[in-house]
mmCIF file of C-alpha atoms in Angstrom:
data_model
loop_
_atom_site.group_PDB
_atom_site.id
_atom_site.type_symbol
_atom_site.label_atom_id
_atom_site.label_comp_id
_atom_site.label_asym_id
_atom_site.label_seq_id
_atom_site.Cartn_x
_atom_site.Cartn_y
_atom_site.Cartn_z
ATOM 1 C CA GLY S 3 -0.002 0.010 0.001
ATOM 2 C CA ALA S 4 0.930 3.642 -0.148
ATOM 3 C CA GLY S 5 3.482 4.838 2.369
ATOM 4 C CA VAL S 6 3.715 8.149 4.174
ATOM 5 C CA SER S 7 3.802 11.081 1.768
ATOM 6 C CA GLN S 8 4.898 14.668 2.342
ATOM 7 C CA THR S 9 4.496 17.800 0.300
ATOM 8 C CA PRO S 10 6.239 19.800 -0.875
ATOM 9 C CA SER S 11 9.498 17.872 -1.227
ATOM 10 C CA ASN S 12 11.421 21.138 -1.198
ATOM 11 C CA LYS S 13 10.474 24.582 0.050
ATOM 12 C CA VAL S 14 12.582 27.696 -0.235
ATOM 13 C CA THR S 15 11.287 30.755 1.592
ATOM 14 C CA GLU S 16 12.537 34.110 2.703
ATOM 15 C CA LYS S 17 13.243 34.937 6.311
ATOM 16 C CA GLY S 18 10.093 36.160 8.019
ATOM 17 C CA LYS S 19 7.645 34.320 5.767
ATOM 18 C CA TYR S 20 5.026 31.739 6.794
ATOM 19 C CA VAL S 21 5.208 28.137 5.551
ATOM 20 C CA GLU S 22 3.017 25.064 5.752
ATOM 21 C CA LEU S 23 4.296 21.511 5.400
ATOM 22 C CA ARG S 24 1.871 18.660 4.777
ATOM 23 C CA CYS S 25 1.957 15.011 5.793
ATOM 24 C CA ASP S 26 -0.307 12.189 4.588
ATOM 25 C CA PRO S 27 0.107 9.167 6.877
ATOM 26 C CA ILE S 28 -0.367 5.534 5.966
ATOM 27 C CA SER S 29 -4.081 4.850 5.690
ATOM 28 C CA GLY S 30 -5.531 3.726 9.009
ATOM 29 C CA HIS S 31 -2.574 4.829 11.103
ATOM 30 C CA THR S 32 -3.836 6.706 14.113
ATOM 31 C CA ALA S 33 -0.540 8.080 15.427
ATOM 32 C CA LEU S 34 1.410 10.729 13.497
ATOM 33 C CA TYR S 35 4.787 12.171 14.395
ATOM 34 C CA TRP S 36 6.797 15.178 13.215
ATOM 35 C CA TYR S 37 10.591 15.212 13.478
ATOM 36 C CA ARG S 38 13.236 17.642 12.280
ATOM 37 C CA GLN S 39 16.610 16.475 10.969
ATOM 38 C CA SER S 40 19.610 18.714 10.505
ATOM 39 C CA LEU S 41 22.507 17.641 8.332
ATOM 40 C CA GLY S 42 24.599 14.959 10.025
ATOM 41 C CA GLN S 43 22.202 14.538 12.922
ATOM 42 C CA GLY S 44 19.510 12.114 13.940
ATOM 43 C CA PRO S 45 15.854 13.077 13.713
ATOM 44 C CA GLU S 46 14.702 15.304 16.567
ATOM 45 C CA PHE S 47 11.155 14.949 17.897
ATOM 46 C CA LEU S 48 8.785 17.894 17.496
ATOM 47 C CA ILE S 49 5.197 16.767 18.133
ATOM 48 C CA TYR S 50 2.942 13.772 17.867
ATOM 49 C CA PHE S 51 -0.773 13.218 17.412
ATOM 50 C CA GLN S 52 -3.024 10.427 18.482
ATOM 51 C CA GLY S 53 -6.112 10.950 16.362
ATOM 52 C CA THR S 54 -6.875 14.647 16.140
ATOM 53 C CA GLY S 55 -5.245 15.705 19.385
ATOM 54 C CA ALA S 56 -1.626 16.576 20.052
ATOM 55 C CA ALA S 57 -0.481 13.985 22.583
ATOM 56 C CA ASP S 58 2.930 15.568 23.116
ATOM 57 C CA ASP S 59 4.183 18.870 21.687
ATOM 58 C CA SER S 60 7.193 19.169 23.954
ATOM 59 C CA GLY S 61 9.640 19.195 21.031
ATOM 60 C CA LEU S 62 8.290 22.288 19.308
ATOM 61 C CA PRO S 63 11.147 24.813 19.609
ATOM 62 C CA ASN S 64 8.987 27.905 20.229
ATOM 63 C CA ASP S 65 5.571 29.387 19.592
ATOM 64 C CA ARG S 66 6.357 30.044 15.924
ATOM 65 C CA PHE S 67 5.776 26.359 15.324
ATOM 66 C CA PHE S 68 2.292 24.857 15.314
ATOM 67 C CA ALA S 69 0.763 21.658 13.948
ATOM 68 C CA VAL S 70 -2.757 20.458 13.343
ATOM 69 C CA ARG S 71 -4.504 17.253 12.376
ATOM 70 C CA PRO S 72 -8.162 18.276 12.182
ATOM 71 C CA GLU S 73 -9.669 15.034 10.857
ATOM 72 C CA GLY S 74 -7.226 12.562 12.331
ATOM 73 C CA SER S 75 -5.476 11.838 9.040
ATOM 74 C CA VAL S 76 -3.531 14.546 7.194
ATOM 75 C CA SER S 77 -1.394 16.831 9.338
ATOM 76 C CA THR S 78 0.046 20.265 8.614
ATOM 77 C CA LEU S 79 3.097 21.718 10.339
ATOM 78 C CA LYS S 80 2.977 25.515 10.299
ATOM 79 C CA ILE S 81 5.947 27.785 10.852
ATOM 80 C CA GLN S 82 5.460 31.534 11.281
ATOM 81 C CA ARG S 83 8.088 34.240 10.835
ATOM 82 C CA THR S 84 10.641 31.751 9.561
ATOM 83 C CA GLU S 85 14.276 32.131 10.571
ATOM 84 C CA ARG S 86 17.419 30.836 8.881
ATOM 85 C CA GLY S 87 17.867 28.439 11.787
ATOM 86 C CA ASP S 88 14.623 26.714 10.806
ATOM 87 C CA SER S 89 16.324 25.328 7.704
ATOM 88 C CA ALA S 90 16.314 21.536 7.974
ATOM 89 C CA MET S 91 14.631 18.387 6.713
ATOM 90 C CA TYR S 92 11.181 18.013 8.254
ATOM 91 C CA LEU S 93 10.157 14.378 8.516
ATOM 92 C CA CYS S 94 6.770 12.916 9.241
ATOM 93 C CA ALA S 95 6.174 9.373 10.472
ATOM 94 C CA SER S 96 3.059 7.379 11.205
ATOM 95 C CA SER S 97 2.289 4.364 13.357
ATOM 96 C CA ALA S 98 -0.688 2.036 13.525
ATOM 97 C CA MET S 99 -1.350 3.176 17.062
ATOM 98 C CA GLN S 100 0.089 5.346 19.774
ATOM 99 C CA GLY S 101 2.915 3.857 21.800
ATOM 100 C CA PRO S 102 5.974 1.699 21.281
ATOM 101 C CA TYR S 103 5.160 0.563 17.760
ATOM 102 C CA GLU S 104 6.830 0.752 14.362
ATOM 103 C CA GLN S 105 7.062 4.239 12.920
ATOM 104 C CA TYR S 106 7.321 4.616 9.170
ATOM 105 C CA PHE S 107 8.809 7.787 7.772
ATOM 106 C CA GLY S 108 7.861 9.905 4.804
ATOM 107 C CA PRO S 109 10.423 11.285 2.346
ATOM 108 C CA GLY S 110 10.565 14.619 4.168
ATOM 109 C CA THR S 111 10.316 18.274 3.185
ATOM 110 C CA ARG S 112 13.605 20.094 2.781
ATOM 111 C CA LEU S 113 13.021 23.634 4.103
ATOM 112 C CA THR S 114 15.512 26.331 3.247
ATOM 113 C CA VAL S 115 15.098 29.809 4.705
ATOM 114 C CA THR S 116 17.139 32.456 2.881
ATOM 115 C CA GLY C 23 14.132 13.296 29.279
ATOM 116 C CA GLU C 24 15.630 10.437 27.356
ATOM 117 C CA ASN C 25 19.225 10.661 26.156
ATOM 118 C CA VAL C 26 20.615 8.227 23.570
ATOM 119 C CA GLU C 27 24.323 7.942 22.858
ATOM 120 C CA GLN C 28 25.560 6.061 19.776
ATOM 121 C CA HIS C 29 29.040 4.776 18.920
ATOM 122 C CA PRO C 30 31.042 4.737 16.762
ATOM 123 C CA SER C 31 30.246 7.768 14.631
ATOM 124 C CA THR C 32 31.936 6.170 11.639
ATOM 125 C CA LEU C 33 32.664 2.529 10.878
ATOM 126 C CA SER C 34 34.572 1.146 7.914
ATOM 127 C CA VAL C 35 34.650 -2.596 7.162
ATOM 128 C CA GLN C 36 35.553 -4.930 4.349
ATOM 129 C CA GLU C 37 32.828 -6.770 2.515
ATOM 130 C CA GLY C 38 32.006 -9.998 4.345
ATOM 131 C CA ASP C 39 33.110 -8.693 7.750
ATOM 132 C CA SER C 40 30.733 -8.040 10.644
ATOM 133 C CA ALA C 41 29.757 -4.603 11.899
ATOM 134 C CA VAL C 42 28.572 -3.681 15.389
ATOM 135 C CA ILE C 43 27.012 -0.398 16.467
ATOM 136 C CA LYS C 44 26.280 0.324 20.109
ATOM 137 C CA CYS C 45 23.822 2.626 21.848
ATOM 138 C CA THR C 46 23.119 3.534 25.448
ATOM 139 C CA TYR C 47 19.967 5.138 26.812
ATOM 140 C CA SER C 48 19.142 6.938 30.022
ATOM 141 C CA ASP C 49 15.416 6.382 30.708
ATOM 142 C CA SER C 50 14.865 3.106 32.521
ATOM 143 C CA ALA C 51 11.184 3.241 31.505
ATOM 144 C CA SER C 52 12.046 2.962 27.780
ATOM 145 C CA ASN C 53 10.723 -0.293 26.352
ATOM 146 C CA TYR C 54 11.046 0.006 22.551
ATOM 147 C CA PHE C 55 14.301 0.284 20.584
ATOM 148 C CA PRO C 56 14.177 0.571 16.781
ATOM 149 C CA TRP C 57 17.046 0.855 14.331
ATOM 150 C CA TYR C 58 16.825 2.854 11.134
ATOM 151 C CA LYS C 59 18.960 2.850 7.999
ATOM 152 C CA GLN C 60 19.172 6.081 6.043
ATOM 153 C CA GLU C 61 20.780 6.254 2.637
ATOM 154 C CA LEU C 62 21.920 9.596 1.271
ATOM 155 C CA GLY C 63 18.943 11.771 0.421
ATOM 156 C CA LYS C 64 16.425 9.121 1.453
ATOM 157 C CA ARG C 65 13.998 8.657 4.314
ATOM 158 C CA PRO C 66 14.976 6.674 7.442
ATOM 159 C CA GLN C 67 13.966 3.055 6.915
ATOM 160 C CA LEU C 68 13.070 0.806 9.846
ATOM 161 C CA ILE C 69 15.259 -2.287 9.645
ATOM 162 C CA ILE C 70 14.732 -4.006 12.982
ATOM 163 C CA ASP C 71 13.404 -3.273 16.449
ATOM 164 C CA ILE C 72 13.351 -4.885 19.860
ATOM 165 C CA ARG C 73 11.127 -4.565 22.874
ATOM 166 C CA SER C 74 12.254 -4.782 26.456
ATOM 167 C CA ASN C 75 10.713 -8.198 27.067
ATOM 168 C CA VAL C 76 13.314 -9.918 24.866
ATOM 169 C CA GLY C 77 17.085 -9.859 24.892
ATOM 170 C CA GLU C 78 17.840 -10.571 21.249
ATOM 171 C CA LYS C 79 16.125 -10.520 17.862
ATOM 172 C CA LYS C 80 17.415 -11.666 14.485
ATOM 173 C CA ASP C 81 16.346 -11.059 10.912
ATOM 174 C CA GLN C 82 18.609 -12.706 8.366
ATOM 175 C CA ARG C 83 21.988 -10.904 8.553
ATOM 176 C CA ILE C 84 20.822 -8.379 11.124
ATOM 177 C CA ALA C 85 20.464 -8.863 14.863
ATOM 178 C CA VAL C 86 19.827 -6.592 17.807
ATOM 179 C CA THR C 87 20.686 -7.297 21.450
ATOM 180 C CA LEU C 88 19.364 -5.487 24.498
ATOM 181 C CA ASN C 89 20.793 -5.314 28.002
ATOM 182 C CA LYS C 90 18.176 -3.610 30.177
ATOM 183 C CA THR C 91 20.307 -3.658 33.296
ATOM 184 C CA ALA C 92 23.141 -1.790 31.627
ATOM 185 C CA LYS C 93 20.736 0.242 29.467
ATOM 186 C CA HIS C 94 22.458 -0.484 26.223
ATOM 187 C CA PHE C 95 21.546 -2.143 22.932
ATOM 188 C CA SER C 96 23.518 -3.054 19.855
ATOM 189 C CA LEU C 97 23.019 -3.693 16.136
ATOM 190 C CA HIS C 98 24.980 -6.537 14.569
ATOM 191 C CA ILE C 99 25.299 -6.927 10.803
ATOM 192 C CA THR C 100 27.014 -10.068 9.569
ATOM 193 C CA GLU C 101 28.418 -10.792 6.112
ATOM 194 C CA THR C 102 28.308 -7.113 5.218
ATOM 195 C CA GLN C 103 27.717 -6.073 1.620
ATOM 196 C CA PRO C 104 28.409 -2.769 -0.140
ATOM 197 C CA GLU C 105 24.677 -2.041 -0.182
ATOM 198 C CA ASP C 106 24.742 -1.996 3.612
ATOM 199 C CA SER C 107 26.670 1.296 3.375
ATOM 200 C CA ALA C 108 24.461 3.996 4.908
ATOM 201 C CA VAL C 109 23.890 5.964 8.101
ATOM 202 C CA TYR C 110 22.375 3.900 10.900
ATOM 203 C CA PHE C 111 20.395 5.434 13.738
ATOM 204 C CA CYS C 112 19.325 3.833 16.968
ATOM 205 C CA ALA C 113 16.383 5.177 18.943
ATOM 206 C CA ALA C 114 14.596 4.661 22.218
ATOM 207 C CA ASN C 115 11.054 5.574 23.169
ATOM 208 C CA ALA C 116 10.143 7.807 26.035
ATOM 209 C CA GLY C 117 8.849 6.380 29.279
ATOM 210 C CA GLY C 118 5.659 7.471 30.919
ATOM 211 C CA THR C 119 2.599 8.587 28.964
ATOM 212 C CA SER C 120 4.501 9.818 25.921
ATOM 213 C CA TYR C 121 5.789 6.366 25.043
ATOM 214 C CA GLY C 122 5.448 6.841 21.285
ATOM 215 C CA LYS C 123 8.020 9.627 21.204
ATOM 216 C CA LEU C 124 11.439 8.492 19.920
ATOM 217 C CA THR C 125 14.828 9.924 20.829
ATOM 218 C CA PHE C 126 17.498 9.152 18.245
ATOM 219 C CA GLY C 127 21.225 8.644 18.543
ATOM 220 C CA GLN C 128 23.641 10.765 16.542
ATOM 221 C CA GLY C 129 24.092 8.168 13.816
ATOM 222 C CA THR C 130 26.844 5.874 12.544
ATOM 223 C CA ILE C 131 28.170 6.191 9.009
ATOM 224 C CA LEU C 132 28.867 2.632 7.872
ATOM 225 C CA THR C 133 31.049 2.100 4.818
ATOM 226 C CA VAL C 134 31.465 -1.382 3.413
ATOM 227 C CA HIS C 135 34.405 -1.664 1.014
ATOM 228 C CA PRO C 136 34.148 -4.233 -1.805
#
């Protein structure tokens, strides 16, 4: 079946602009995770959803970052007033259910803030 | 919070040799330990995982061992092939109610020379 998909694959934006990154999880997966990966580093947790609600948003760096999952499927990560330090690969993963279960990653969105 | 340390950062082996990557974790409540392989420009791919109720798991040329007392786990690849060359990440889940959240190690760049 179809895996996790993310759009866009690449996003270049100017400092101060607003961006939205989209994630389509594997069909039927109730848990959805956002991670950020900088070059040469492991993925860093941002937020995860169980259904429509954010179960843990402790990894969001500051209040410029926000994520939603209104219908319990597609999720959007929103970044306001982007800064050059936000440049990274943003990865989404989904899991059949919340908890210690296999997480499958999407291809990521490469965000570059100029 | 959870802290995961991974060693070595780089590993170079000859084709046919074995490779071992080691990780330690800090949260004694962690109970799920996946390993991901990431090729250049690609998404992290889950290759094997282990839960805290077992000490070892094998899948063809790949095995993972877990020592809960010492809080460390290792990835073993036997009969390495050039296509095993990639960055490998270990991870551990958070304890408590946020047990889906993964903390990743810093990664190991594995190079298998033909």
